[in-house]
Amino acid sequence: MSLLQKALESGEFAVTAELAPPKGTDFSHALQNAELFGDRVHAINVTDFQSSSLKATSLAMCKALIDLGLEPVFQITGRDRNRIAIQGEMLSAGFFGVKNLLALTGDHTTVGDNPGAKPVYDLDSIGILQAAAMLASGIDMGANKLEGSPSFFLGASVTPEYDPIELQLIKMKKKIIAGAKFFQTQAVYDIRTIEKFKEVTKHLNTKILIGIIPLKSAGMARFMNKKIPGINVPDELIDRLKLCKDPVQEGIKIAGEFIVELKNRNLCDGVHIMAIGAEKNVPLILDAAEL
């Protein structure tokens, strides 16, 4: 059982952080960031060609984290591999000792830095979860017997701000049936959204980690509102960022305050912090949240 699974199943407030592999072969900076997280997070999500951009693979970074004594969450998308490659990655991850897996469908290749790449989408996130469950049972998707089986604590994603939310609930139910035990959400900034989301998901047998992206400026907040579906930064937070002397520090404070309210009001099972290039600020956010 992974540390993340133990935390969530015991009722502990879980914390995960996100880390991107490098665009190249020099892992030193990424690993330095990982060591900053240390034992303050239960696991570190390793992105899989995030935003359809070329990086080193998630699996390579997961292995590097394990070598440092840190626990990774292996992200894998259906965009770039067919079912043979996806299952092969899972078998390799199992061999390396990876215990957590997050299944994602993946953004289309046209939004990335190699827009001419052909997307695959042989399996979506639900198909990936189903494949992982089959491998754990000792057979592959072709009903062929395995010599040793990987076993993962399976997760998926959800967007609480999605409208209509009923479509997200339908997908959540399908993902749970396919094997998902926890969900990490898109970034949320409005506590009222979480209140509503908790109410509509209270009947689901799953754990939910709320996504936290620390704001760096009012301009960043406005850009996210305009360009990123499923994200809504309230006007009062944008005003706070406009009026403060140090927007980065204010963003850290806002994130910390939000986490404290989530935890104290028992609105979720944990948080997933996505610093997006500012990983050095993750410990500061945890300090602000008194975690």
PDB file of C-alpha atoms in Angstrom:
ATOM      1  CA  MET A   1       0.000   0.000   0.000  1.00  0.00           C
ATOM      2  CA  SER A   2       1.340   3.431  -0.929  1.00  0.00           C
ATOM      3  CA  LEU A   3       1.793   6.283   1.530  1.00  0.00           C
ATOM      4  CA  LEU A   4      -0.901   8.188  -0.337  1.00  0.00           C
ATOM      5  CA  GLN A   5      -3.341   5.315  -0.059  1.00  0.00           C
ATOM      6  CA  LYS A   6      -2.597   4.858   3.640  1.00  0.00           C
ATOM      7  CA  ALA A   7      -3.159   8.559   4.302  1.00  0.00           C
ATOM      8  CA  LEU A   8      -6.447   8.731   2.428  1.00  0.00           C
ATOM      9  CA  GLU A   9      -7.847   5.496   3.810  1.00  0.00           C
ATOM     10  CA  SER A  10      -6.926   6.439   7.378  1.00  0.00           C
ATOM     11  CA  GLY A  11      -8.661   9.815   7.111  1.00  0.00           C
ATOM     12  CA  GLU A  12      -5.456  11.845   7.178  1.00  0.00           C
ATOM     13  CA  PHE A  13      -5.526  15.104   5.177  1.00  0.00           C
ATOM     14  CA  ALA A  14      -3.438  14.128   2.161  1.00  0.00           C
ATOM     15  CA  VAL A  15      -1.073  16.422   0.270  1.00  0.00           C
ATOM     16  CA  THR A  16       0.358  15.831  -3.178  1.00  0.00           C
ATOM     17  CA  ALA A  17       2.430  18.153  -5.340  1.00  0.00           C
ATOM     18  CA  GLU A  18       3.089  18.177  -9.065  1.00  0.00           C
ATOM     19  CA  LEU A  19       6.423  18.012 -10.858  1.00  0.00           C
ATOM     20  CA  ALA A  20       7.254  18.066 -14.560  1.00  0.00           C
ATOM     21  CA  PRO A  21      10.168  16.103 -16.038  1.00  0.00           C
ATOM     22  CA  PRO A  22      12.747  18.247 -17.842  1.00  0.00           C
ATOM     23  CA  LYS A  23      12.796  19.011 -21.534  1.00  0.00           C
ATOM     24  CA  GLY A  24      16.124  17.274 -21.904  1.00  0.00           C
ATOM     25  CA  THR A  25      18.301  14.803 -20.054  1.00  0.00           C
ATOM     26  CA  ASP A  26      19.361  16.993 -17.133  1.00  0.00           C
ATOM     27  CA  PHE A  27      17.130  15.956 -14.235  1.00  0.00           C
ATOM     28  CA  SER A  28      19.097  17.829 -11.567  1.00  0.00           C
ATOM     29  CA  HIS A  29      16.825  20.865 -11.187  1.00  0.00           C
ATOM     30  CA  ALA A  30      13.641  18.795 -11.143  1.00  0.00           C
ATOM     31  CA  LEU A  31      15.086  16.461  -8.528  1.00  0.00           C
ATOM     32  CA  GLN A  32      16.210  19.402  -6.397  1.00  0.00           C
ATOM     33  CA  ASN A  33      12.620  20.629  -6.458  1.00  0.00           C
ATOM     34  CA  ALA A  34      11.409  17.170  -5.480  1.00  0.00           C
ATOM     35  CA  GLU A  35      13.731  17.136  -2.490  1.00  0.00           C
ATOM     36  CA  LEU A  36      12.257  20.481  -1.396  1.00  0.00           C
ATOM     37  CA  PHE A  37       8.931  18.711  -0.955  1.00  0.00           C
ATOM     38  CA  GLY A  38      10.581  16.008   1.142  1.00  0.00           C
ATOM     39  CA  ASP A  39       8.275  14.320   3.636  1.00  0.00           C
ATOM     40  CA  ARG A  40       5.852  17.247   3.611  1.00  0.00           C
ATOM     41  CA  VAL A  41       3.848  15.636   0.809  1.00  0.00           C
ATOM     42  CA  HIS A  42       2.522  12.113   0.645  1.00  0.00           C
ATOM     43  CA  ALA A  43       3.317  11.747  -3.043  1.00  0.00           C
ATOM     44  CA  ILE A  44       4.614  13.682  -6.050  1.00  0.00           C
ATOM     45  CA  ASN A  45       2.640  13.646  -9.305  1.00  0.00           C
ATOM     46  CA  VAL A  46       4.879  13.375 -12.344  1.00  0.00           C
ATOM     47  CA  THR A  47       3.230  14.900 -15.404  1.00  0.00           C
ATOM     48  CA  ASP A  48       3.050  13.007 -18.686  1.00  0.00           C
ATOM     49  CA  PHE A  49       3.941  15.323 -21.600  1.00  0.00           C
ATOM     50  CA  GLN A  50       1.905  18.066 -19.915  1.00  0.00           C
ATOM     51  CA  SER A  51       0.017  20.348 -22.316  1.00  0.00           C
ATOM     52  CA  SER A  52       1.106  18.021 -25.139  1.00  0.00           C
ATOM     53  CA  SER A  53       4.682  19.292 -24.877  1.00  0.00           C
ATOM     54  CA  LEU A  54       7.774  17.147 -25.251  1.00  0.00           C
ATOM     55  CA  LYS A  55       9.560  16.294 -21.997  1.00  0.00           C
ATOM     56  CA  ALA A  56      11.376  13.290 -20.611  1.00  0.00           C
ATOM     57  CA  THR A  57       8.893  10.567 -19.729  1.00  0.00           C
ATOM     58  CA  SER A  58       6.877  10.416 -16.553  1.00  0.00           C
ATOM     59  CA  LEU A  59       8.140   6.898 -15.896  1.00  0.00           C
ATOM     60  CA  ALA A  60      11.801   7.976 -15.974  1.00  0.00           C
ATOM     61  CA  MET A  61      11.134  10.709 -13.421  1.00  0.00           C
ATOM     62  CA  CYS A  62       9.112   8.318 -11.256  1.00  0.00           C
ATOM     63  CA  LYS A  63      12.083   5.951 -11.134  1.00  0.00           C
ATOM     64  CA  ALA A  64      14.398   8.829 -10.214  1.00  0.00           C
ATOM     65  CA  LEU A  65      12.068   9.846  -7.371  1.00  0.00           C
ATOM     66  CA  ILE A  66      11.933   6.293  -6.048  1.00  0.00           C
ATOM     67  CA  ASP A  67      15.736   6.224  -6.049  1.00  0.00           C
ATOM     68  CA  LEU A  68      15.617   9.330  -3.808  1.00  0.00           C
ATOM     69  CA  GLY A  69      13.196   7.615  -1.429  1.00  0.00           C
ATOM     70  CA  LEU A  70      10.226   9.708  -2.576  1.00  0.00           C
ATOM     71  CA  GLU A  71       6.819   8.402  -3.615  1.00  0.00           C
ATOM     72  CA  PRO A  72       5.618   9.238  -7.134  1.00  0.00           C
ATOM     73  CA  VAL A  73       2.202   9.286  -8.746  1.00  0.00           C
ATOM     74  CA  PHE A  74       2.706   8.005 -12.276  1.00  0.00           C
ATOM     75  CA  GLN A  75       0.581  10.047 -14.682  1.00  0.00           C
ATOM     76  CA  ILE A  76      -0.222   8.436 -18.004  1.00  0.00           C
ATOM     77  CA  THR A  77      -2.368   9.761 -20.848  1.00  0.00           C
ATOM     78  CA  GLY A  78      -4.079   8.049 -23.724  1.00  0.00           C
ATOM     79  CA  ARG A  79      -3.006  10.677 -26.227  1.00  0.00           C
ATOM     80  CA  ASP A  80       0.441   9.386 -27.194  1.00  0.00           C
ATOM     81  CA  ARG A  81       0.324   5.585 -26.897  1.00  0.00           C
ATOM     82  CA  ASN A  82      -1.823   2.690 -28.010  1.00  0.00           C
ATOM     83  CA  ARG A  83      -2.952   0.021 -25.555  1.00  0.00           C
ATOM     84  CA  ILE A  84       0.160  -2.067 -26.081  1.00  0.00           C
ATOM     85  CA  ALA A  85       2.449   0.816 -25.125  1.00  0.00           C
ATOM     86  CA  ILE A  86       0.236   1.907 -22.217  1.00  0.00           C
ATOM     87  CA  GLN A  87       0.199  -1.579 -20.737  1.00  0.00           C
ATOM     88  CA  GLY A  88       3.942  -1.899 -21.310  1.00  0.00           C
ATOM     89  CA  GLU A  89       4.531   1.340 -19.399  1.00  0.00           C
ATOM     90  CA  MET A  90       2.384   0.018 -16.554  1.00  0.00           C
ATOM     91  CA  LEU A  91       4.326  -3.239 -16.385  1.00  0.00           C
ATOM     92  CA  SER A  92       7.571  -1.282 -16.293  1.00  0.00           C
ATOM     93  CA  ALA A  93       6.192   1.012 -13.595  1.00  0.00           C
ATOM     94  CA  GLY A  94       5.242  -2.020 -11.532  1.00  0.00           C
ATOM     95  CA  PHE A  95       8.750  -3.411 -11.891  1.00  0.00           C
ATOM     96  CA  PHE A  96      10.247  -0.106 -10.705  1.00  0.00           C
ATOM     97  CA  GLY A  97       8.029  -0.092  -7.628  1.00  0.00           C
ATOM     98  CA  VAL A  98       5.563   2.627  -8.602  1.00  0.00           C
ATOM     99  CA  LYS A  99       2.449   2.315  -6.436  1.00  0.00           C
ATOM    100  CA  ASN A 100       0.199   5.182  -7.596  1.00  0.00           C
ATOM    101  CA  LEU A 101      -1.190   5.847 -11.060  1.00  0.00           C
ATOM    102  CA  LEU A 102      -3.282   8.747 -12.361  1.00  0.00           C
ATOM    103  CA  ALA A 103      -5.135   8.079 -15.612  1.00  0.00           C
ATOM    104  CA  LEU A 104      -5.741  10.986 -17.999  1.00  0.00           C
ATOM    105  CA  THR A 105      -7.094  11.232 -21.529  1.00  0.00           C
ATOM    106  CA  GLY A 106      -4.707  14.085 -22.397  1.00  0.00           C
ATOM    107  CA  ASP A 107      -4.878  17.408 -24.237  1.00  0.00           C
ATOM    108  CA  HIS A 108      -4.844  17.277 -28.038  1.00  0.00           C
ATOM    109  CA  THR A 109      -1.441  17.518 -29.708  1.00  0.00           C
ATOM    110  CA  THR A 110      -2.362  20.740 -31.508  1.00  0.00           C
ATOM    111  CA  VAL A 111      -1.998  22.714 -28.247  1.00  0.00           C
ATOM    112  CA  GLY A 112       1.578  21.536 -27.645  1.00  0.00           C
ATOM    113  CA  ASP A 113       5.064  22.303 -28.919  1.00  0.00           C
ATOM    114  CA  ASN A 114       4.980  19.588 -31.598  1.00  0.00           C
ATOM    115  CA  PRO A 115       1.572  20.360 -33.153  1.00  0.00           C
ATOM    116  CA  GLY A 116       2.215  18.106 -36.149  1.00  0.00           C
ATOM    117  CA  ALA A 117       2.270  14.993 -33.932  1.00  0.00           C
ATOM    118  CA  LYS A 118      -0.530  12.497 -34.510  1.00  0.00           C
ATOM    119  CA  PRO A 119      -2.655  11.786 -31.428  1.00  0.00           C
ATOM    120  CA  VAL A 120      -3.502   8.166 -30.631  1.00  0.00           C
ATOM    121  CA  TYR A 121      -6.351   8.034 -28.094  1.00  0.00           C
ATOM    122  CA  ASP A 122      -6.647   4.256 -28.343  1.00  0.00           C
ATOM    123  CA  LEU A 123      -7.658   4.375 -24.659  1.00  0.00           C
ATOM    124  CA  ASP A 124      -9.176   7.272 -22.765  1.00  0.00           C
ATOM    125  CA  SER A 125      -8.802   7.700 -18.998  1.00  0.00           C
ATOM    126  CA  ILE A 126     -11.501   5.109 -18.307  1.00  0.00           C
ATOM    127  CA  GLY A 127      -9.836   2.631 -20.652  1.00  0.00           C
ATOM    128  CA  ILE A 128      -6.497   3.182 -18.916  1.00  0.00           C
ATOM    129  CA  LEU A 129      -8.093   2.466 -15.533  1.00  0.00           C
ATOM    130  CA  GLN A 130      -9.681  -0.677 -16.934  1.00  0.00           C
ATOM    131  CA  ALA A 131      -6.343  -1.787 -18.371  1.00  0.00           C
ATOM    132  CA  ALA A 132      -4.633  -1.260 -14.996  1.00  0.00           C
ATOM    133  CA  ALA A 133      -7.307  -3.318 -13.258  1.00  0.00           C
ATOM    134  CA  MET A 134      -6.891  -6.133 -15.781  1.00  0.00           C
ATOM    135  CA  LEU A 135      -3.117  -6.155 -15.363  1.00  0.00           C
ATOM    136  CA  ALA A 136      -3.574  -6.339 -11.588  1.00  0.00           C
ATOM    137  CA  SER A 137      -5.744  -9.427 -12.094  1.00  0.00           C
ATOM    138  CA  GLY A 138      -2.922 -11.162 -13.951  1.00  0.00           C
ATOM    139  CA  ILE A 139      -3.941 -10.758 -17.590  1.00  0.00           C
ATOM    140  CA  ASP A 140      -3.528  -8.103 -20.256  1.00  0.00           C
ATOM    141  CA  MET A 141      -6.263  -6.572 -22.402  1.00  0.00           C
ATOM    142  CA  GLY A 142      -5.853  -9.400 -24.895  1.00  0.00           C
ATOM    143  CA  ALA A 143      -6.579 -11.945 -22.122  1.00  0.00           C
ATOM    144  CA  ASN A 144      -2.960 -13.094 -22.128  1.00  0.00           C
ATOM    145  CA  LYS A 145      -1.501 -14.294 -18.834  1.00  0.00           C
ATOM    146  CA  LEU A 146       1.221 -12.206 -17.164  1.00  0.00           C
ATOM    147  CA  GLU A 147       4.382 -13.306 -15.400  1.00  0.00           C
ATOM    148  CA  GLY A 148       3.920 -11.063 -12.385  1.00  0.00           C
ATOM    149  CA  SER A 149       1.305  -8.317 -12.033  1.00  0.00           C
ATOM    150  CA  PRO A 150       1.539  -4.619 -11.146  1.00  0.00           C
ATOM    151  CA  SER A 151      -0.861  -3.225  -8.562  1.00  0.00           C
ATOM    152  CA  PHE A 152      -1.580   0.507  -8.394  1.00  0.00           C
ATOM    153  CA  PHE A 153      -3.610   2.858  -6.220  1.00  0.00           C
ATOM    154  CA  LEU A 154      -5.622   4.295  -9.087  1.00  0.00           C
ATOM    155  CA  GLY A 155      -6.699   7.888  -9.537  1.00  0.00           C
ATOM    156  CA  ALA A 156      -8.322  10.145 -12.107  1.00  0.00           C
ATOM    157  CA  SER A 157      -9.189  13.808 -12.640  1.00  0.00           C
ATOM    158  CA  VAL A 158     -12.370  15.859 -12.329  1.00  0.00           C
ATOM    159  CA  THR A 159     -13.367  19.503 -12.879  1.00  0.00           C
ATOM    160  CA  PRO A 160     -15.683  20.870 -10.145  1.00  0.00           C
ATOM    161  CA  GLU A 161     -16.329  24.105 -12.077  1.00  0.00           C
ATOM    162  CA  TYR A 162     -17.626  22.206 -15.113  1.00  0.00           C
ATOM    163  CA  ASP A 163     -21.090  23.215 -16.288  1.00  0.00           C
ATOM    164  CA  PRO A 164     -23.236  21.185 -16.299  1.00  0.00           C
ATOM    165  CA  ILE A 165     -21.643  19.338 -13.368  1.00  0.00           C
ATOM    166  CA  GLU A 166     -23.885  16.344 -14.063  1.00  0.00           C
ATOM    167  CA  LEU A 167     -21.623  15.369 -16.976  1.00  0.00           C
ATOM    168  CA  GLN A 168     -18.605  15.285 -14.650  1.00  0.00           C
ATOM    169  CA  LEU A 169     -20.550  13.154 -12.174  1.00  0.00           C
ATOM    170  CA  ILE A 170     -21.387  10.649 -14.911  1.00  0.00           C
ATOM    171  CA  LYS A 171     -17.689  10.429 -15.823  1.00  0.00           C
ATOM    172  CA  MET A 172     -16.690  10.127 -12.159  1.00  0.00           C
ATOM    173  CA  LYS A 173     -19.041   7.191 -11.686  1.00  0.00           C
ATOM    174  CA  LYS A 174     -17.625   5.464 -14.776  1.00  0.00           C
ATOM    175  CA  LYS A 175     -14.074   6.038 -13.531  1.00  0.00           C
ATOM    176  CA  ILE A 176     -14.929   4.659 -10.095  1.00  0.00           C
ATOM    177  CA  ILE A 177     -16.441   1.541 -11.664  1.00  0.00           C
ATOM    178  CA  ALA A 178     -13.257   1.216 -13.752  1.00  0.00           C
ATOM    179  CA  GLY A 179     -11.126   1.261 -10.574  1.00  0.00           C
ATOM    180  CA  ALA A 180     -10.430   4.887  -9.548  1.00  0.00           C
ATOM    181  CA  LYS A 181     -10.055   5.247  -5.778  1.00  0.00           C
ATOM    182  CA  PHE A 182      -9.179   8.939  -5.681  1.00  0.00           C
ATOM    183  CA  PHE A 183      -9.653  12.080  -7.764  1.00  0.00           C
ATOM    184  CA  GLN A 184      -7.485  15.153  -8.158  1.00  0.00           C
ATOM    185  CA  THR A 185      -9.377  18.200  -9.352  1.00  0.00           C
ATOM    186  CA  GLN A 186      -8.660  21.068 -11.679  1.00  0.00           C
ATOM    187  CA  ALA A 187      -7.641  24.170  -9.740  1.00  0.00           C
ATOM    188  CA  VAL A 188     -10.460  25.721  -7.703  1.00  0.00           C
ATOM    189  CA  TYR A 189     -10.463  29.194  -6.103  1.00  0.00           C
ATOM    190  CA  ASP A 190     -14.055  29.651  -4.938  1.00  0.00           C
ATOM    191  CA  ILE A 191     -14.982  27.857  -1.705  1.00  0.00           C
ATOM    192  CA  ARG A 192     -18.632  27.913  -2.782  1.00  0.00           C
ATOM    193  CA  THR A 193     -17.737  25.660  -5.703  1.00  0.00           C
ATOM    194  CA  ILE A 194     -16.238  23.136  -3.290  1.00  0.00           C
ATOM    195  CA  GLU A 195     -19.290  23.293  -1.024  1.00  0.00           C
ATOM    196  CA  LYS A 196     -21.552  22.456  -3.972  1.00  0.00           C
ATOM    197  CA  PHE A 197     -19.179  19.798  -5.274  1.00  0.00           C
ATOM    198  CA  LYS A 198     -18.984  18.065  -1.894  1.00  0.00           C
ATOM    199  CA  GLU A 199     -22.764  17.958  -1.734  1.00  0.00           C
ATOM    200  CA  VAL A 200     -23.224  16.414  -5.198  1.00  0.00           C
ATOM    201  CA  THR A 201     -20.442  13.842  -4.676  1.00  0.00           C
ATOM    202  CA  LYS A 202     -21.240  12.815  -1.086  1.00  0.00           C
ATOM    203  CA  HIS A 203     -22.825   9.553  -2.276  1.00  0.00           C
ATOM    204  CA  LEU A 204     -19.716   8.483  -4.217  1.00  0.00           C
ATOM    205  CA  ASN A 205     -17.271   6.055  -2.641  1.00  0.00           C
ATOM    206  CA  THR A 206     -14.065   7.899  -3.422  1.00  0.00           C
ATOM    207  CA  LYS A 207     -11.478  10.344  -2.085  1.00  0.00           C
ATOM    208  CA  ILE A 208     -11.101  13.862  -3.494  1.00  0.00           C
ATOM    209  CA  LEU A 209      -8.015  16.081  -3.499  1.00  0.00           C
ATOM    210  CA  ILE A 210      -8.716  19.683  -4.470  1.00  0.00           C
ATOM    211  CA  GLY A 211      -6.348  21.240  -6.997  1.00  0.00           C
ATOM    212  CA  ILE A 212      -4.376  24.304  -5.898  1.00  0.00           C
ATOM    213  CA  ILE A 213      -2.513  26.509  -8.396  1.00  0.00           C
ATOM    214  CA  PRO A 214      -0.918  29.469  -6.580  1.00  0.00           C
ATOM    215  CA  LEU A 215      -1.645  32.763  -8.323  1.00  0.00           C
ATOM    216  CA  LYS A 216       1.342  34.942  -9.253  1.00  0.00           C
ATOM    217  CA  SER A 217      -0.422  38.081 -10.465  1.00  0.00           C
ATOM    218  CA  ALA A 218      -3.773  39.588 -11.353  1.00  0.00           C
ATOM    219  CA  GLY A 219      -2.833  39.141 -15.016  1.00  0.00           C
ATOM    220  CA  MET A 220      -2.302  35.419 -14.501  1.00  0.00           C
ATOM    221  CA  ALA A 221      -5.707  35.146 -12.832  1.00  0.00           C
ATOM    222  CA  ARG A 222      -7.442  36.969 -15.680  1.00  0.00           C
ATOM    223  CA  PHE A 223      -5.624  34.843 -18.264  1.00  0.00           C
ATOM    224  CA  MET A 224      -6.746  31.636 -16.547  1.00  0.00           C
ATOM    225  CA  ASN A 225     -10.337  32.847 -16.430  1.00  0.00           C
ATOM    226  CA  LYS A 226     -10.245  33.628 -20.138  1.00  0.00           C
ATOM    227  CA  LYS A 227      -8.181  30.775 -21.545  1.00  0.00           C
ATOM    228  CA  ILE A 228      -8.469  27.725 -19.287  1.00  0.00           C
ATOM    229  CA  PRO A 229     -11.823  25.909 -19.255  1.00  0.00           C
ATOM    230  CA  GLY A 230     -13.004  24.861 -15.814  1.00  0.00           C
ATOM    231  CA  ILE A 231     -11.145  27.569 -13.876  1.00  0.00           C
ATOM    232  CA  ASN A 232     -12.811  30.568 -12.264  1.00  0.00           C
ATOM    233  CA  VAL A 233     -10.822  33.007 -10.128  1.00  0.00           C
ATOM    234  CA  PRO A 234     -13.259  35.250  -8.196  1.00  0.00           C
ATOM    235  CA  ASP A 235     -12.991  39.015  -8.678  1.00  0.00           C
ATOM    236  CA  GLU A 236     -12.172  39.562  -4.997  1.00  0.00           C
ATOM    237  CA  LEU A 237      -8.982  37.513  -5.359  1.00  0.00           C
ATOM    238  CA  ILE A 238      -7.989  39.409  -8.506  1.00  0.00           C
ATOM    239  CA  ASP A 239      -8.501  42.666  -6.599  1.00  0.00           C
ATOM    240  CA  ARG A 240      -6.286  41.387  -3.759  1.00  0.00           C
ATOM    241  CA  LEU A 241      -3.517  40.645  -6.240  1.00  0.00           C
ATOM    242  CA  LYS A 242      -3.866  44.047  -7.930  1.00  0.00           C
ATOM    243  CA  LEU A 243      -3.687  45.993  -4.684  1.00  0.00           C
ATOM    244  CA  CYS A 244      -0.877  44.111  -2.908  1.00  0.00           C
ATOM    245  CA  LYS A 245       2.831  44.992  -3.005  1.00  0.00           C
ATOM    246  CA  ASP A 246       4.052  41.441  -3.727  1.00  0.00           C
ATOM    247  CA  PRO A 247       1.582  39.415  -5.842  1.00  0.00           C
ATOM    248  CA  VAL A 248       3.604  36.191  -5.593  1.00  0.00           C
ATOM    249  CA  GLN A 249       3.601  36.272  -1.792  1.00  0.00           C
ATOM    250  CA  GLU A 250      -0.067  37.237  -1.807  1.00  0.00           C
ATOM    251  CA  GLY A 251      -0.791  34.248  -4.043  1.00  0.00           C
ATOM    252  CA  ILE A 252       0.999  31.975  -1.578  1.00  0.00           C
ATOM    253  CA  LYS A 253      -1.052  33.481   1.250  1.00  0.00           C
ATOM    254  CA  ILE A 254      -4.297  33.011  -0.693  1.00  0.00           C
ATOM    255  CA  ALA A 255      -3.450  29.361  -1.370  1.00  0.00           C
ATOM    256  CA  GLY A 256      -2.594  28.757   2.287  1.00  0.00           C
ATOM    257  CA  GLU A 257      -5.818  30.364   3.494  1.00  0.00           C
ATOM    258  CA  PHE A 258      -7.841  28.285   1.059  1.00  0.00           C
ATOM    259  CA  ILE A 259      -6.230  25.034   2.181  1.00  0.00           C
ATOM    260  CA  VAL A 260      -6.831  25.887   5.846  1.00  0.00           C
ATOM    261  CA  GLU A 261     -10.534  26.465   5.162  1.00  0.00           C
ATOM    262  CA  LEU A 262     -10.821  23.252   3.152  1.00  0.00           C
ATOM    263  CA  LYS A 263      -9.210  21.247   5.936  1.00  0.00           C
ATOM    264  CA  ASN A 264     -10.971  22.884   8.879  1.00  0.00           C
ATOM    265  CA  ARG A 265     -14.378  22.549   7.269  1.00  0.00           C
ATOM    266  CA  ASN A 266     -13.749  18.974   6.112  1.00  0.00           C
ATOM    267  CA  LEU A 267     -14.648  19.857   2.525  1.00  0.00           C
ATOM    268  CA  CYS A 268     -12.254  17.376   0.926  1.00  0.00           C
ATOM    269  CA  ASP A 269      -9.779  14.591   1.654  1.00  0.00           C
ATOM    270  CA  GLY A 270      -6.674  16.559   0.749  1.00  0.00           C
ATOM    271  CA  VAL A 271      -5.089  18.914  -1.751  1.00  0.00           C
ATOM    272  CA  HIS A 272      -3.012  18.641  -4.894  1.00  0.00           C
ATOM    273  CA  ILE A 273      -0.607  21.582  -5.351  1.00  0.00           C
ATOM    274  CA  MET A 274       0.384  22.467  -8.918  1.00  0.00           C
ATOM    275  CA  ALA A 275       3.053  25.172  -8.725  1.00  0.00           C
ATOM    276  CA  ILE A 276       3.766  25.161 -12.494  1.00  0.00           C
ATOM    277  CA  GLY A 277       7.434  26.124 -12.504  1.00  0.00           C
ATOM    278  CA  ALA A 278       7.449  27.677  -9.016  1.00  0.00           C
ATOM    279  CA  GLU A 279       7.982  24.436  -7.083  1.00  0.00           C
ATOM    280  CA  LYS A 280      10.229  26.256  -4.600  1.00  0.00           C
ATOM    281  CA  ASN A 281       7.054  27.919  -3.300  1.00  0.00           C
ATOM    282  CA  VAL A 282       5.354  24.643  -2.368  1.00  0.00           C
ATOM    283  CA  PRO A 283       6.950  24.530   1.123  1.00  0.00           C
ATOM    284  CA  LEU A 284       5.908  28.172   1.624  1.00  0.00           C
ATOM    285  CA  ILE A 285       2.309  27.297   0.741  1.00  0.00           C
ATOM    286  CA  LEU A 286       2.419  24.397   3.199  1.00  0.00           C
ATOM    287  CA  ASP A 287       3.804  26.764   5.838  1.00  0.00           C
ATOM    288  CA  ALA A 288       0.958  29.184   5.188  1.00  0.00           C
ATOM    289  CA  ALA A 289      -1.501  26.294   5.461  1.00  0.00           C
ATOM    290  CA  GLU A 290       0.169  25.080   8.674  1.00  0.00           C
ATOM    291  CA  LEU A 291       0.793  21.643   7.162  1.00  0.00           C
TER     292      LEU A 291
END
